[in-house]
CSV table of C-alpha atoms in Angstrom, one decimal:
chain,number,residue,atom,x,y,z
Y,1,MET,CA,-0.1,0.0,0.0
Y,2,LYS,CA,1.2,3.4,-0.6
Y,3,LYS,CA,2.0,5.9,2.1
Y,4,GLU,CA,1.0,9.0,2.8
Y,5,ILE,CA,2.6,12.0,2.5
Y,6,THR,CA,2.3,15.2,4.8
Y,7,LEU,CA,2.6,18.5,3.7
Y,8,ASP,CA,5.1,18.9,6.5
Y,9,SER,CA,7.5,15.9,5.0
Y,10,VAL,CA,7.3,17.8,1.9
Y,11,VAL,CA,8.4,21.7,3.5
Y,12,SER,CA,11.0,19.9,5.2
Y,13,SER,CA,12.4,17.6,2.3
Y,14,ALA,CA,12.2,20.1,-0.1
Y,15,PRO,CA,14.0,23.6,0.2
Y,16,ASP,CA,12.8,26.5,-0.8
Y,17,LEU,CA,15.2,27.4,-3.9
Y,18,ILE,CA,13.5,30.2,-4.8
Y,19,LEU,CA,13.6,32.1,-1.4
Y,20,TYR,CA,17.5,31.2,-1.2
Y,21,ALA,CA,18.2,32.0,-5.0
Y,22,ALA,CA,16.2,35.5,-4.2
Y,23,PRO,CA,19.7,37.2,-3.0
Y,24,LEU,CA,21.8,36.0,-5.6
Y,25,MET,CA,19.5,36.9,-8.4
Y,26,ILE,CA,18.6,40.5,-7.0
Y,27,GLY,CA,22.4,41.0,-6.9
Y,28,LEU,CA,22.8,40.0,-10.4
Y,29,ALA,CA,19.8,42.1,-11.7
Y,30,LEU,CA,21.8,44.8,-9.7
Y,31,LEU,CA,24.9,44.4,-11.6
Y,32,GLU,CA,23.5,44.0,-15.0
Y,33,PHE,CA,21.5,47.5,-14.1
Y,34,TYR,CA,25.2,48.8,-13.4
Y,35,TYR,CA,26.5,47.3,-16.4
Y,36,SER,CA,23.4,49.3,-18.7
Y,37,TRP,CA,23.9,52.4,-16.9
Y,38,LYS,CA,27.9,51.9,-17.6
Y,39,THR,CA,27.9,51.2,-21.2
Y,40,LYS,CA,24.4,53.5,-21.8
Y,41,ARG,CA,23.1,50.3,-23.2
Y,42,GLU,CA,19.1,51.3,-21.8
Y,43,TRP,CA,18.2,48.3,-21.0
Y,44,TYR,CA,16.9,49.6,-17.3
Y,45,GLU,CA,15.0,52.3,-16.1
Y,46,LYS,CA,15.2,53.1,-12.4
Y,47,LYS,CA,11.4,53.3,-11.7
Y,48,ASP,CA,10.3,50.3,-13.9
Y,49,PHE,CA,13.6,48.5,-11.9
Y,50,LEU,CA,12.0,49.3,-8.8
Y,51,THR,CA,8.1,48.4,-9.9
Y,52,SER,CA,9.6,44.9,-10.4
Y,53,LEU,CA,11.7,44.3,-7.7
Y,54,SER,CA,8.6,45.5,-5.3
Y,55,ILE,CA,6.4,42.8,-7.2
Y,56,GLY,CA,8.6,40.2,-6.9
Y,57,LEU,CA,9.3,40.7,-3.2
Y,58,VAL,CA,5.8,40.6,-2.3
Y,59,TYR,CA,5.4,37.6,-4.9
Y,60,VAL,CA,8.2,35.8,-2.5
Y,61,LEU,CA,6.6,36.8,0.9
Y,62,GLN,CA,3.0,36.1,0.0
Y,63,GLY,CA,4.4,32.8,-1.9
Y,64,LEU,CA,5.0,31.5,1.5
Y,65,VAL,CA,1.6,30.8,2.5
Y,66,THR,CA,-0.1,30.4,-1.1
Y,67,LYS,CA,2.5,27.6,-1.8
Y,68,SER,CA,1.6,26.0,1.1
Y,69,ILE,CA,-2.3,26.0,-0.6
Y,70,MET,CA,-1.3,25.1,-4.1
Y,71,PHE,CA,1.1,22.0,-3.0
Y,72,GLY,CA,-1.5,20.9,-0.4
Y,73,LEU,CA,-3.8,20.8,-3.2
Y,74,VAL,CA,-1.3,18.7,-5.1
Y,75,LEU,CA,-0.3,16.6,-2.2
Y,76,TRP,CA,-4.3,15.8,-1.6
Y,77,VAL,CA,-4.7,14.6,-5.2
Y,78,TYR,CA,-1.5,12.4,-4.7
Y,79,ASN,CA,-2.7,10.9,-1.7
Y,80,ILE,CA,-6.3,9.7,-3.1
Y,81,VAL,CA,-4.8,7.9,-5.9
Y,82,PRO,CA,-3.8,4.3,-5.2
Y,83,TRP,CA,-0.4,4.2,-7.6
Y,84,SER,CA,2.5,5.9,-7.5
Y,85,ILE,CA,5.6,6.2,-9.8
Y,86,PRO,CA,8.9,5.3,-7.8
Y,87,THR,CA,11.5,7.8,-7.3
Y,88,ASN,CA,14.6,7.7,-9.3
Y,89,TRP,CA,16.9,10.0,-11.0
Y,90,PHE,CA,15.3,8.5,-14.7
Y,91,THR,CA,11.7,9.7,-13.1
Y,92,SER,CA,12.7,13.0,-11.7
Y,93,ILE,CA,13.9,13.9,-15.3
Y,94,LEU,CA,10.6,12.3,-16.5
Y,95,CYS,CA,8.6,14.4,-13.5
Y,96,PHE,CA,10.2,17.6,-15.1
Y,97,VAL,CA,9.9,17.2,-18.8
Y,98,ILE,CA,5.8,16.7,-18.3
Y,99,LEU,CA,5.7,19.2,-15.6
Y,100,ASP,CA,7.3,21.5,-18.8
Y,101,PHE,CA,4.6,20.4,-21.3
Y,102,CYS,CA,2.1,21.1,-18.5
Y,103,ARG,CA,3.9,24.6,-18.2
Y,104,TYR,CA,3.6,25.3,-21.6
Y,105,TRP,CA,-0.1,25.0,-21.8
Y,106,ALA,CA,-0.6,27.1,-18.7
Y,107,HIS,CA,1.3,29.9,-20.3
Y,108,ARG,CA,-0.4,29.4,-23.8
Y,109,TYR,CA,-3.7,29.5,-22.1
Y,110,GLY,CA,-2.5,32.3,-19.7
Y,111,HIS,CA,-2.1,34.6,-23.3
Y,112,GLU,CA,-5.6,32.8,-24.5
Y,113,ILE,CA,-8.0,33.1,-21.4
Y,114,ASN,CA,-9.0,36.3,-20.2
Y,115,PHE,CA,-9.0,35.2,-16.7
Y,116,LEU,CA,-5.6,33.4,-16.7
Y,117,TRP,CA,-4.1,36.3,-18.7
Y,118,ALA,CA,-4.9,38.4,-15.8
Y,119,THR,CA,-2.6,36.2,-13.7
Y,120,HIS,CA,0.0,36.5,-16.2
Y,121,VAL,CA,0.2,40.0,-17.7
Y,122,THR,CA,2.2,41.6,-14.8
Y,123,HIS,CA,4.9,39.8,-16.6
Y,124,HIS,CA,5.1,41.4,-19.8
Y,125,ASN,CA,3.8,45.1,-18.7
Y,126,SER,CA,6.8,46.3,-18.6
Y,127,GLU,CA,8.5,48.0,-21.8
Y,128,LYS,CA,12.0,47.0,-20.6
Y,129,TYR,CA,13.4,43.3,-20.9
Y,130,ASN,CA,16.2,42.5,-18.2
Y,131,LEU,CA,16.6,40.1,-15.0
Y,132,SER,CA,14.7,42.1,-13.1
Y,133,THR,CA,11.8,41.2,-15.9
Y,134,SER,CA,12.1,37.6,-14.5
Y,135,PHE,CA,10.6,38.8,-11.0
Y,136,ARG,CA,7.5,40.6,-12.5
Y,137,LEU,CA,5.1,37.4,-11.2
Y,138,SER,CA,1.6,38.1,-10.5
Y,139,TRP,CA,0.4,37.9,-6.9
Y,140,THR,CA,-2.5,35.6,-8.1
Y,141,GLN,CA,-0.9,33.4,-10.4
Y,142,GLN,CA,-1.2,30.3,-8.2
Y,143,ILE,CA,-4.4,29.9,-9.4
Y,144,LYS,CA,-2.4,27.7,-12.5
Y,145,VAL,CA,-2.1,25.3,-10.2
Y,146,ILE,CA,-5.0,23.5,-12.1
Y,147,PHE,CA,-2.5,22.6,-14.6
Y,148,PHE,CA,0.0,20.4,-12.5
Y,149,ILE,CA,-2.6,18.5,-10.8
Y,150,PRO,CA,-2.2,15.7,-13.6
Y,151,ILE,CA,1.6,15.4,-12.6
Y,152,SER,CA,-0.1,14.0,-8.8
Y,153,PHE,CA,-2.8,12.3,-10.4
Y,154,LEU,CA,0.2,10.3,-12.5
Y,155,GLY,CA,1.3,9.3,-9.0
Y,156,PHE,CA,4.8,11.7,-9.1
Y,157,ASN,CA,6.0,12.4,-5.4
Y,158,PRO,CA,5.2,15.3,-4.5
Y,159,ILE,CA,8.6,16.6,-3.3
Y,160,VAL,CA,9.6,15.6,-6.9
Y,161,PHE,CA,7.5,17.8,-8.1
Y,162,PHE,CA,7.8,20.9,-5.6
Y,163,ILE,CA,11.8,20.8,-6.7
Y,164,CYS,CA,11.1,20.2,-10.5
Y,165,HIS,CA,8.4,22.9,-10.2
Y,166,GLN,CA,11.0,25.4,-8.6
Y,167,ILE,CA,14.3,24.4,-10.8
Y,168,ALA,CA,11.6,25.3,-13.6
Y,169,VAL,CA,10.9,28.7,-12.2
Y,170,LEU,CA,14.4,28.9,-11.6
Y,171,TYR,CA,15.5,28.4,-15.3
Y,172,GLN,CA,13.6,31.5,-16.1
Y,173,PHE,CA,15.8,34.0,-14.3
Y,174,TRP,CA,18.5,34.1,-16.7
Y,175,ILE,CA,16.5,34.2,-20.3
Y,176,HIS,CA,15.6,37.9,-19.2
Y,177,THR,CA,18.2,39.3,-21.1
Y,178,GLU,CA,19.5,41.1,-23.7
Y,179,LEU,CA,23.3,40.5,-22.7
Y,180,ILE,CA,23.4,37.1,-24.5
Y,181,ASP,CA,22.6,37.2,-27.8
Y,182,ARG,CA,22.5,33.7,-29.6
Y,183,MET,CA,23.1,30.2,-28.0
Y,184,PRO,CA,24.7,27.1,-29.8
Y,185,LYS,CA,22.1,26.0,-32.6
Y,186,TRP,CA,21.8,22.3,-30.5
Y,187,PHE,CA,21.3,24.1,-27.4
Y,188,SER,CA,18.5,26.7,-28.9
Y,189,PHE,CA,16.7,23.9,-30.8
Y,190,PHE,CA,15.8,22.4,-27.4
Y,191,PHE,CA,16.2,24.9,-24.9
Y,192,VAL,CA,14.3,28.0,-24.3
Y,193,THR,CA,17.3,30.6,-24.5
Y,194,PRO,CA,17.2,34.8,-24.0
Y,195,SER,CA,16.4,35.1,-27.6
Y,196,HIS,CA,13.5,33.0,-27.9
Y,197,HIS,CA,11.9,34.5,-25.0
Y,198,ARG,CA,12.6,38.1,-26.2
Y,199,VAL,CA,10.2,37.0,-28.8
Y,200,HIS,CA,7.8,36.3,-26.5
Y,201,HIS,CA,8.1,39.7,-24.7
Y,202,GLY,CA,7.5,41.6,-27.8
Y,203,ARG,CA,4.9,43.1,-28.8
Y,204,ASN,CA,5.8,43.1,-32.7
Y,205,GLU,CA,2.6,41.6,-34.9
Y,206,GLN,CA,5.0,38.7,-35.7
Y,207,TYR,CA,5.6,37.8,-32.1
Y,208,LEU,CA,2.6,38.1,-30.8
Y,209,ASP,CA,1.6,34.7,-28.7
Y,210,LYS,CA,4.8,32.7,-30.0
Y,211,ASN,CA,7.5,31.0,-28.0
Y,212,TYR,CA,5.2,29.8,-24.7
Y,213,GLY,CA,8.1,27.1,-23.7
Y,214,SER,CA,9.5,27.5,-20.1
Y,215,THR,CA,12.7,25.5,-20.5
Y,216,PHE,CA,11.9,23.4,-23.3
Y,217,ILE,CA,11.2,25.2,-27.0
Y,218,ILE,CA,10.6,21.8,-28.4
Y,219,TRP,CA,6.7,22.5,-27.3
Y,220,ASP,CA,6.5,25.7,-29.6
Y,221,ARG,CA,8.1,23.6,-32.8
Y,222,LEU,CA,5.7,20.8,-32.3
Y,223,PHE,CA,2.4,22.9,-31.4
Y,224,GLY,CA,3.3,25.9,-34.1
Y,225,THR,CA,3.7,28.7,-32.0
Y,226,PHE,CA,7.4,29.0,-33.0
Y,227,GLU,CA,9.2,32.2,-33.9
Y,228,PRO,CA,12.4,32.9,-34.5
Y,229,GLU,CA,14.3,36.1,-33.5
Y,230,ARG,CA,14.4,37.9,-36.7
Y,231,GLU,CA,14.2,41.7,-35.8
Y,232,LYS,CA,14.1,43.8,-31.9
Y,233,SER,CA,11.5,43.2,-30.2
Y,234,ILE,CA,9.2,46.2,-29.1
Y,235,TYR,CA,8.3,45.0,-24.9
Y,236,GLY,CA,5.2,45.2,-23.4
Y,237,ILE,CA,1.9,44.8,-23.8
Y,238,ILE,CA,-0.8,46.1,-26.8
Y,239,ASP,CA,-2.5,48.3,-24.1
Y,240,GLN,CA,0.6,49.7,-22.2
Y,241,PRO,CA,0.2,50.8,-18.9
Y,242,LYS,CA,1.6,54.2,-18.5
Y,243,HIS,CA,2.6,54.0,-14.8
Y,244,PHE,CA,4.7,52.6,-12.3
Y,245,ASN,CA,2.5,51.4,-9.5
Y,246,PRO,CA,3.1,47.9,-8.6
Y,247,VAL,CA,-0.4,47.1,-7.7
Y,248,LYS,CA,-2.1,48.6,-10.5
Y,249,HIS,CA,0.6,46.2,-12.7
Y,250,VAL,CA,-0.4,43.3,-10.9
Y,251,PHE,CA,-4.5,43.9,-11.4
Y,252,HIS,CA,-5.7,46.3,-13.6
Y,253,VAL,CA,-6.8,43.4,-15.7
Y,254,TRP,CA,-8.7,41.6,-13.0
Y,255,VAL,CA,-10.7,45.3,-12.6
Y,256,ASP,CA,-11.1,45.4,-17.0
Y,257,ILE,CA,-12.2,41.9,-16.4
Y,258,PHE,CA,-14.8,42.7,-13.8
Y,259,ARG,CA,-15.9,46.0,-15.3
Y,260,ASN,CA,-16.5,44.4,-18.5
Y,261,MET,CA,-18.4,41.7,-16.3
Y,262,ARG,CA,-20.5,44.0,-14.6
Y,263,HIS,CA,-21.5,46.0,-17.8
Y,264,ALA,CA,-22.5,42.8,-19.3
Y,265,ASP,CA,-25.9,42.0,-20.9
Y,266,SER,CA,-26.6,38.9,-19.2
Y,267,PHE,CA,-24.7,36.4,-16.9
Y,268,LYS,CA,-23.9,34.3,-19.9
Y,269,GLU,CA,-22.3,37.3,-21.3
Y,270,ALA,CA,-20.9,37.8,-18.2
Y,271,VAL,CA,-19.3,34.0,-17.7
Y,272,LYS,CA,-18.1,34.4,-21.9
Y,273,ILE,CA,-16.1,37.8,-20.6
Y,274,PHE,CA,-14.5,35.9,-17.7
Y,275,PHE,CA,-13.4,32.8,-19.8
Y,276,GLY,CA,-13.0,35.0,-23.2
Y,277,PRO,CA,-9.6,35.7,-25.0
Y,278,PRO,CA,-8.1,38.9,-23.8
Y,279,SER,CA,-8.7,41.0,-27.0
Y,280,SER,CA,-12.5,41.1,-26.1
Y,281,LEU,CA,-11.7,43.4,-23.5
Y,282,LYS,CA,-13.3,46.4,-23.4
Y,283,LYS,CA,-11.8,49.5,-21.9
Y,284,ILE,CA,-14.3,50.6,-19.9
Y,285,PRO,CA,-13.7,54.2,-17.9
Y,286,LYS,CA,-14.6,53.8,-14.4
Y,287,GLN,CA,-17.8,56.2,-13.9
Y,288,THR,CA,-19.3,54.7,-17.5
Y,289,ASN,CA,-22.9,53.7,-16.9
Y,290,LYS,CA,-24.6,51.0,-18.6
Y,291,LYS,CA,-26.8,52.2,-21.2
């Protein structure tokens, strides 16, 4: 019979790598900031950097609470299924690959469905692209845990999942830079690189909704969302905020969604707005009354 795993055992056996890595990541971002200033590259803007840093620090702090909820759900699913996958080096790699596949779809739907876009837009609403951009993680993005339930259902050990998930998040850090131009072709064929991810952050017409891969770019090649870097990216989103308020950067799409829903003609239309594509959202002024 499979041994039940508790949340305490997961926390004690799998260290919070992101929390430990945070000082190093901030230090590297500061070094890149200094290099950008010294060489006049204009990769950074001071207020934008402080916005990214503020968003990231709150994300790390609130993660101390929300991760317990997130991994509690993953753990619950693992404990109710009667099977489990043995833990070894091969199954750990397999878990990482399947997790990355799930992250591809979580990321892709995060650009295609309004309420998921609201949990992700924070990562895109900067007109700069640098290491600090990786700090811009929405305080509501834990909702996407629903995409990772299949991993527990398959029977992968939650401790392995927890470690793989953190490694995947940490991998994202180094690809947010303009300092690295191109990686070797063999590497770029399989793995996401700064070049690939610059495309993803671009709002150039040909770059929109491309390169969703987290660690592996092969998913984009397989599912028709791959686009190579051919020209310099114009960063930000179509409806780019013109402020540096971190709270507004996190919640502005949520505000747009619920304002649109409030002005809907029916409950059915309101639900359609919630699950609709971001392109369907209208900018409704705060004081506008429904006609």
